[in-house]
mmCIF file of C-alpha atoms in Angstrom:
data_model
loop_
_atom_site.group_PDB
_atom_site.id
_atom_site.type_symbol
_atom_site.label_atom_id
_atom_site.label_comp_id
_atom_site.label_asym_id
_atom_site.label_seq_id
_atom_site.Cartn_x
_atom_site.Cartn_y
_atom_site.Cartn_z
ATOM 1 C CA MET A 1 -21.225 -9.567 -9.013
ATOM 2 C CA SER A 2 -20.266 -6.398 -10.512
ATOM 3 C CA VAL A 3 -17.705 -3.375 -11.217
ATOM 4 C CA ALA A 4 -19.580 -0.046 -10.921
ATOM 5 C CA GLU A 5 -18.233 3.434 -11.591
ATOM 6 C CA PHE A 6 -19.165 6.250 -9.326
ATOM 7 C CA GLU A 7 -17.872 9.418 -8.082
ATOM 8 C CA TYR A 8 -16.531 9.204 -4.469
ATOM 9 C CA LYS A 9 -15.942 12.885 -4.163
ATOM 10 C CA THR A 10 -16.361 15.758 -6.478
ATOM 11 C CA GLY A 11 -13.493 15.416 -9.093
ATOM 12 C CA PHE A 12 -12.555 11.885 -7.801
ATOM 13 C CA PRO A 13 -14.008 8.862 -9.936
ATOM 14 C CA ALA A 14 -14.215 5.611 -8.412
ATOM 15 C CA LEU A 15 -14.945 2.013 -8.827
ATOM 16 C CA ARG A 16 -16.630 -0.329 -6.469
ATOM 17 C CA LEU A 17 -15.971 -4.034 -6.954
ATOM 18 C CA ILE A 18 -18.648 -6.515 -5.399
ATOM 19 C CA HIS A 19 -18.168 -10.282 -5.013
ATOM 20 C CA PRO A 20 -20.726 -12.677 -6.102
ATOM 21 C CA ASN A 21 -21.424 -13.380 -2.566
ATOM 22 C CA GLY A 22 -22.729 -10.043 -1.915
ATOM 23 C CA SER A 23 -20.663 -9.437 1.334
ATOM 24 C CA ASN A 24 -17.233 -8.478 0.121
ATOM 25 C CA SER A 25 -16.525 -5.325 -1.672
ATOM 26 C CA VAL A 26 -13.815 -3.058 -2.571
ATOM 27 C CA GLU A 27 -13.919 0.759 -3.472
ATOM 28 C CA LEU A 28 -10.805 2.379 -5.256
ATOM 29 C CA LEU A 29 -10.155 5.870 -6.755
ATOM 30 C CA LEU A 30 -8.824 6.266 -10.255
ATOM 31 C CA TYR A 31 -6.659 8.625 -8.717
ATOM 32 C CA GLY A 32 -3.549 7.106 -7.627
ATOM 33 C CA ALA A 33 -5.196 3.559 -8.140
ATOM 34 C CA HIS A 34 -5.723 4.221 -4.438
ATOM 35 C CA VAL A 35 -7.880 1.312 -2.740
ATOM 36 C CA LEU A 36 -9.897 3.136 -0.018
ATOM 37 C CA SER A 37 -11.745 0.376 1.351
ATOM 38 C CA TRP A 38 -12.273 -3.258 1.783
ATOM 39 C CA THR A 39 -15.424 -4.299 3.499
ATOM 40 C CA ILE A 40 -16.131 -8.057 4.318
ATOM 41 C CA HIS A 41 -19.034 -9.431 6.112
ATOM 42 C CA GLY A 42 -19.719 -5.805 7.377
ATOM 43 C CA LYS A 43 -16.161 -5.257 8.717
ATOM 44 C CA GLN A 44 -14.282 -2.511 7.291
ATOM 45 C CA ILE A 45 -10.534 -3.896 6.981
ATOM 46 C CA LEU A 46 -8.874 -0.659 5.915
ATOM 47 C CA PHE A 47 -8.550 2.629 7.669
ATOM 48 C CA LEU A 48 -9.223 5.859 6.100
ATOM 49 C CA SER A 49 -8.693 8.806 8.153
ATOM 50 C CA ASP A 50 -11.712 11.194 8.687
ATOM 51 C CA LYS A 51 -9.253 14.062 7.978
ATOM 52 C CA ALA A 52 -7.913 12.706 4.847
ATOM 53 C CA ILE A 53 -7.420 15.562 2.110
ATOM 54 C CA PHE A 54 -9.025 14.823 -1.152
ATOM 55 C CA GLU A 55 -7.289 17.364 -3.472
ATOM 56 C CA GLN A 56 -5.442 16.799 -6.627
ATOM 57 C CA GLY A 57 -1.504 16.488 -6.036
ATOM 58 C CA LYS A 58 -1.910 15.408 -2.461
ATOM 59 C CA ALA A 59 -1.595 12.091 -1.059
ATOM 60 C CA ILE A 60 -4.677 10.515 0.782
ATOM 61 C CA ARG A 61 -4.313 9.325 4.251
ATOM 62 C CA GLY A 62 -5.313 5.752 4.544
ATOM 63 C CA GLY A 63 -6.598 2.892 2.414
ATOM 64 C CA VAL A 64 -3.375 1.510 0.097
ATOM 65 C CA PRO A 65 -1.444 4.426 -1.133
ATOM 66 C CA ILE A 66 0.945 3.147 -4.055
ATOM 67 C CA VAL A 67 4.533 4.209 -3.502
ATOM 68 C CA TRP A 68 6.439 4.035 -6.645
ATOM 69 C CA PRO A 69 9.209 4.834 -7.989
ATOM 70 C CA GLN A 70 10.657 6.155 -4.827
ATOM 71 C CA PHE A 71 10.211 5.029 -1.142
ATOM 72 C CA GLY A 72 10.448 7.987 1.401
ATOM 73 C CA PRO A 73 12.118 11.221 0.708
ATOM 74 C CA GLY A 74 14.645 11.620 -2.156
ATOM 75 C CA PRO A 75 14.854 13.650 -5.429
ATOM 76 C CA LEU A 76 11.299 13.102 -6.238
ATOM 77 C CA PRO A 77 8.409 13.944 -3.967
ATOM 78 C CA GLN A 78 7.796 11.977 -1.006
ATOM 79 C CA HIS A 79 6.817 8.316 -1.828
ATOM 80 C CA GLY A 80 7.003 9.333 -5.523
ATOM 81 C CA PHE A 81 4.245 10.200 -7.817
ATOM 82 C CA ALA A 82 1.981 7.166 -8.645
ATOM 83 C CA ARG A 83 -0.158 7.962 -5.858
ATOM 84 C CA VAL A 84 -0.908 11.392 -7.113
ATOM 85 C CA LYS A 85 -1.565 10.510 -10.811
ATOM 86 C CA THR A 86 -4.849 9.709 -12.325
ATOM 87 C CA TRP A 87 -4.963 6.121 -13.910
ATOM 88 C CA ARG A 88 -7.360 4.844 -16.624
ATOM 89 C CA VAL A 89 -9.394 1.697 -16.397
ATOM 90 C CA GLY A 90 -8.613 -1.339 -18.299
ATOM 91 C CA LYS A 91 -9.850 -4.659 -18.699
ATOM 92 C CA THR A 92 -12.328 -5.800 -15.943
ATOM 93 C CA ASN A 93 -13.786 -9.517 -15.204
ATOM 94 C CA THR A 94 -16.994 -10.122 -13.395
ATOM 95 C CA SER A 95 -17.220 -13.825 -13.590
ATOM 96 C CA GLY A 96 -15.985 -15.651 -10.648
ATOM 97 C CA ASP A 97 -13.465 -13.663 -8.560
ATOM 98 C CA ILE A 98 -14.214 -9.829 -9.590
ATOM 99 C CA SER A 99 -11.087 -8.060 -11.164
ATOM 100 C CA VAL A 100 -10.090 -4.764 -12.674
ATOM 101 C CA ASP A 101 -6.939 -3.351 -14.127
ATOM 102 C CA LEU A 102 -5.817 0.336 -14.026
ATOM 103 C CA HIS A 103 -2.939 1.675 -16.147
ATOM 104 C CA LEU A 104 -0.518 4.461 -15.948
ATOM 105 C CA GLU A 105 1.841 5.828 -18.459
ATOM 106 C CA HIS A 106 4.605 8.455 -18.434
ATOM 107 C CA ASP A 107 3.692 11.954 -19.350
ATOM 108 C CA GLU A 108 5.178 15.533 -19.618
ATOM 109 C CA ASP A 109 4.758 15.873 -15.941
ATOM 110 C CA THR A 110 6.374 12.530 -14.769
ATOM 111 C CA LEU A 111 9.255 13.229 -17.328
ATOM 112 C CA LYS A 112 9.980 16.734 -15.821
ATOM 113 C CA LEU A 113 10.311 14.632 -12.285
ATOM 114 C CA TRP A 114 11.942 11.271 -13.620
ATOM 115 C CA LEU A 115 13.397 11.003 -17.025
ATOM 116 C CA HIS A 116 12.040 7.544 -17.972
ATOM 117 C CA LYS A 117 9.334 6.022 -20.012
ATOM 118 C CA PHE A 118 7.200 3.569 -18.352
ATOM 119 C CA ASN A 119 3.846 1.627 -18.226
ATOM 120 C CA LEU A 120 2.362 0.556 -14.910
ATOM 121 C CA THR A 121 -0.562 -1.876 -14.442
ATOM 122 C CA MET A 122 -2.414 -2.400 -11.127
ATOM 123 C CA THR A 123 -4.519 -5.631 -10.975
ATOM 124 C CA ILE A 124 -7.070 -5.724 -8.197
ATOM 125 C CA ARG A 125 -8.923 -8.889 -7.526
ATOM 126 C CA LEU A 126 -11.609 -9.875 -5.039
ATOM 127 C CA SER A 127 -12.069 -13.276 -3.788
ATOM 128 C CA GLU A 128 -14.389 -14.868 -1.125
ATOM 129 C CA GLN A 129 -12.095 -14.261 1.724
ATOM 130 C CA SER A 130 -9.096 -12.292 0.210
ATOM 131 C CA PHE A 131 -8.074 -9.049 -1.617
ATOM 132 C CA PHE A 132 -5.128 -9.275 -4.146
ATOM 133 C CA GLN A 133 -3.344 -6.632 -5.831
ATOM 134 C CA GLU A 134 -0.372 -6.521 -8.139
ATOM 135 C CA LEU A 135 1.770 -3.957 -9.539
ATOM 136 C CA THR A 136 3.332 -4.390 -13.084
ATOM 137 C CA VAL A 137 6.052 -2.241 -14.305
ATOM 138 C CA HIS A 138 7.109 -2.457 -17.563
ATOM 139 C CA ASN A 139 10.287 -0.149 -18.931
ATOM 140 C CA GLN A 140 9.248 1.315 -22.313
ATOM 141 C CA ASP A 141 12.752 3.352 -22.377
ATOM 142 C CA SER A 142 15.563 3.224 -24.335
ATOM 143 C CA ARG A 143 17.929 2.511 -21.073
ATOM 144 C CA SER A 144 17.248 0.581 -17.822
ATOM 145 C CA PHE A 145 15.995 2.425 -14.596
ATOM 146 C CA GLU A 146 15.763 1.812 -11.032
ATOM 147 C CA PHE A 147 13.013 2.270 -8.820
ATOM 148 C CA THR A 148 11.532 1.125 -5.256
ATOM 149 C CA ALA A 149 7.978 0.181 -4.576
ATOM 150 C CA LEU A 150 5.606 -0.353 -1.869
ATOM 151 C CA PHE A 151 1.828 -1.148 -0.801
ATOM 152 C CA HIS A 152 1.464 1.470 1.973
ATOM 153 C CA THR A 153 -1.491 -0.471 3.439
ATOM 154 C CA TYR A 154 -3.449 0.937 6.550
ATOM 155 C CA PHE A 155 -5.253 -1.617 8.528
ATOM 156 C CA THR A 156 -8.174 -0.915 10.903
ATOM 157 C CA VAL A 157 -7.366 -2.185 14.490
ATOM 158 C CA ASP A 158 -9.457 -1.929 17.414
ATOM 159 C CA ASP A 159 -6.589 -0.408 19.684
ATOM 160 C CA ILE A 160 -3.153 -0.018 18.613
ATOM 161 C CA LYS A 161 -2.134 -0.342 22.244
ATOM 162 C CA THR A 162 -3.534 -3.921 22.233
ATOM 163 C CA THR A 163 -2.513 -4.793 18.589
ATOM 164 C CA LYS A 164 0.073 -7.578 17.816
ATOM 165 C CA VAL A 165 1.928 -7.977 14.435
ATOM 166 C CA SER A 166 3.530 -11.451 14.182
ATOM 167 C CA GLY A 167 5.903 -13.204 11.595
ATOM 168 C CA LEU A 168 8.701 -11.125 12.020
ATOM 169 C CA ASN A 169 10.706 -12.918 14.875
ATOM 170 C CA ASN A 170 14.457 -12.996 14.066
ATOM 171 C CA VAL A 171 14.365 -10.524 10.943
ATOM 172 C CA THR A 172 16.815 -7.484 10.869
ATOM 173 C CA TYR A 173 15.597 -4.363 10.885
ATOM 174 C CA LEU A 174 16.226 -0.777 10.352
ATOM 175 C CA ASP A 175 14.708 1.291 13.390
ATOM 176 C CA LYS A 176 13.875 4.920 11.959
ATOM 177 C CA VAL A 177 12.710 6.117 15.391
ATOM 178 C CA ASP A 178 16.177 5.254 17.015
ATOM 179 C CA GLY A 179 18.251 7.137 14.402
ATOM 180 C CA GLY A 180 18.403 4.384 11.878
ATOM 181 C CA LYS A 181 19.933 1.764 13.843
ATOM 182 C CA THR A 182 20.038 -1.718 12.646
ATOM 183 C CA LYS A 183 18.429 -4.261 14.975
ATOM 184 C CA THR A 184 16.971 -7.711 15.169
ATOM 185 C CA GLU A 185 13.443 -8.425 16.069
ATOM 186 C CA THR A 186 13.646 -10.712 19.321
ATOM 187 C CA ASN A 187 9.883 -10.610 20.040
ATOM 188 C CA GLN A 188 7.555 -13.326 18.762
ATOM 189 C CA SER A 189 5.094 -10.435 18.292
ATOM 190 C CA ILE A 190 5.482 -6.917 17.886
ATOM 191 C CA GLU A 191 3.638 -4.769 20.475
ATOM 192 C CA PHE A 192 3.416 -0.872 20.298
ATOM 193 C CA THR A 193 4.086 1.394 23.137
ATOM 194 C CA GLY A 194 5.214 4.318 21.296
ATOM 195 C CA GLU A 195 5.970 5.762 17.912
ATOM 196 C CA THR A 196 6.992 2.742 15.665
ATOM 197 C CA ASP A 197 8.846 3.283 12.099
ATOM 198 C CA ARG A 198 10.695 0.123 11.112
ATOM 199 C CA VAL A 199 11.993 -1.367 7.761
ATOM 200 C CA TYR A 200 12.271 -5.292 8.059
ATOM 201 C CA LYS A 201 14.544 -6.453 5.311
ATOM 202 C CA ASP A 202 13.520 -9.523 3.735
ATOM 203 C CA GLY A 203 10.531 -9.816 6.388
ATOM 204 C CA GLY A 204 8.446 -11.315 3.957
ATOM 205 C CA LYS A 205 11.031 -13.475 2.080
ATOM 206 C CA ASN A 206 9.893 -16.605 0.748
ATOM 207 C CA SER A 207 6.121 -15.154 0.904
ATOM 208 C CA ASN A 208 6.309 -15.316 4.703
ATOM 209 C CA PRO A 209 2.915 -14.340 5.951
ATOM 210 C CA ILE A 210 2.589 -11.489 8.588
ATOM 211 C CA LEU A 211 -0.333 -11.690 10.843
ATOM 212 C CA ILE A 212 -2.118 -8.884 12.493
ATOM 213 C CA ASP A 213 -3.918 -10.020 16.010
ATOM 214 C CA ASP A 214 -4.076 -13.571 14.166
ATOM 215 C CA ARG A 215 -7.117 -11.981 12.278
ATOM 216 C CA LEU A 216 -5.389 -10.970 9.066
ATOM 217 C CA GLN A 217 -2.826 -12.398 7.018
ATOM 218 C CA ILE A 218 -0.486 -10.253 4.651
ATOM 219 C CA THR A 219 1.410 -12.194 2.209
ATOM 220 C CA GLY A 220 3.879 -10.519 -0.358
ATOM 221 C CA SER A 221 5.123 -11.693 -3.457
ATOM 222 C CA SER A 222 8.883 -12.897 -3.579
ATOM 223 C CA THR A 223 9.705 -9.493 -5.326
ATOM 224 C CA MET A 224 8.099 -7.700 -2.176
ATOM 225 C CA SER A 225 10.197 -9.151 0.522
ATOM 226 C CA ASP A 226 10.638 -6.187 2.661
ATOM 227 C CA VAL A 227 8.042 -5.265 5.555
ATOM 228 C CA VAL A 228 7.401 -1.658 6.944
ATOM 229 C CA VAL A 229 5.566 -1.569 10.265
ATOM 230 C CA TRP A 230 4.550 1.864 11.256
ATOM 231 C CA ASN A 231 2.236 3.937 13.696
ATOM 232 C CA PRO A 232 3.055 7.733 14.492
ATOM 233 C CA TRP A 233 1.608 7.458 18.042
ATOM 234 C CA GLN A 234 -0.003 10.376 19.920
ATOM 235 C CA GLU A 235 2.233 13.533 19.529
ATOM 236 C CA LYS A 236 2.943 12.993 15.873
ATOM 237 C CA ALA A 237 -0.472 12.184 14.840
ATOM 238 C CA LYS A 238 -1.765 15.295 16.732
ATOM 239 C CA THR A 239 0.601 17.256 14.672
ATOM 240 C CA THR A 240 -0.144 15.949 11.299
ATOM 241 C CA ALA A 241 -3.148 17.533 9.739
ATOM 242 C CA ASP A 242 -4.778 14.500 8.108
ATOM 243 C CA ILE A 243 -4.351 12.059 10.768
ATOM 244 C CA GLY A 244 -5.297 13.798 14.080
ATOM 245 C CA GLU A 245 -4.744 12.691 17.817
ATOM 246 C CA HIS A 246 -7.892 10.662 17.995
ATOM 247 C CA ASN A 247 -6.937 8.614 15.080
ATOM 248 C CA PHE A 248 -3.568 7.062 16.077
ATOM 249 C CA PRO A 249 -4.964 4.222 18.048
ATOM 250 C CA LYS A 250 -7.316 3.116 15.231
ATOM 251 C CA TYR A 251 -4.672 1.801 12.797
ATOM 252 C CA VAL A 252 -1.305 0.214 11.996
ATOM 253 C CA CYS A 253 0.454 0.076 8.678
ATOM 254 C CA VAL A 254 2.066 -3.165 7.452
ATOM 255 C CA GLU A 255 3.399 -2.555 4.215
ATOM 256 C CA VAL A 256 4.998 -5.019 1.833
ATOM 257 C CA GLY A 257 7.364 -3.614 -0.722
ATOM 258 C CA HIS A 258 10.890 -3.822 -2.222
ATOM 259 C CA VAL A 259 12.465 -0.814 -0.580
ATOM 260 C CA SER A 260 15.806 -1.845 1.204
ATOM 261 C CA ASP A 261 17.435 -1.676 -2.315
ATOM 262 C CA PRO A 262 16.299 -0.731 -5.716
ATOM 263 C CA VAL A 263 14.768 -2.857 -8.385
ATOM 264 C CA LYS A 264 16.941 -2.412 -11.701
ATOM 265 C CA LEU A 265 14.827 -3.048 -14.749
ATOM 266 C CA ASP A 266 16.329 -3.448 -18.113
ATOM 267 C CA VAL A 267 14.711 -2.131 -21.409
ATOM 268 C CA ASP A 268 11.510 -3.616 -22.656
ATOM 269 C CA GLN A 269 11.550 -5.863 -19.353
ATOM 270 C CA SER A 270 8.755 -6.123 -16.750
ATOM 271 C CA TRP A 271 8.564 -6.629 -12.998
ATOM 272 C CA LYS A 272 5.854 -7.697 -10.860
ATOM 273 C CA GLY A 273 5.013 -7.094 -7.091
ATOM 274 C CA ALA A 274 1.991 -8.395 -5.189
ATOM 275 C CA GLN A 275 0.360 -8.566 -1.965
ATOM 276 C CA GLU A 276 -2.651 -10.895 -0.623
ATOM 277 C CA ILE A 277 -4.662 -9.885 2.462
ATOM 278 C CA LYS A 278 -6.799 -12.586 3.818
ATOM 279 C CA LEU A 279 -9.353 -12.171 6.634
ATOM 280 C CA LEU A 280 -8.749 -15.433 8.915
ATOM 281 C CA LYS A 281 -11.624 -14.802 11.329
#
């Protein structure tokens, strides 16, 4: 029904998208184009840590941080810089499904970190039973560049110890908790008994849907075919300032992206990567 501007916290302007049905809304910051919440029929689908740090230059724990142009550690800051830059609002649509575009371009600060000129567009669309987001990368440089990209989505669960993630059977994955060994998923559903940090290569290939407790369905575009599954478990949560021991049972990260190898984007070309999250019941 509407797209409303408000201040989420001091210095953090935000948008609230409300679907015409009145029972489905999204809140997002201009900082990082960061979706903080998706509420549908009174249920909060996304997890946001009560210890999240809202400070310029810091990543926010929870919701959907945007990982670009680097996944994980490397020459750039952890998970790149898109999640700690302020984006600007583009076009909005308030008839039918509600949508908004946010934009980010290279600037002096990004060029010091990463010597490439680019334009990013984040499209966020709210439907009656689903939430869609799409990242468009346009190469405005005079040479090609490479990047990785990921939607680092935190999902609320009743209890991580009883949570099941399905749709990844027989998929090869990198087990980052076990020294980066390559393994194959042999279980119909992933269950959680300790720290879990896995990159399922092509786990979302051909837009294969991933299910959380047969309640939520996550579908990545064909360009976002890798799936990361992560929960830090008790000890790591305890020693991470913006998580806390009390929070590890409350969420699971199921993240679609293109991270196993980089995307190579030629001059004046565009690339799109998207995910759709649907509430099944």
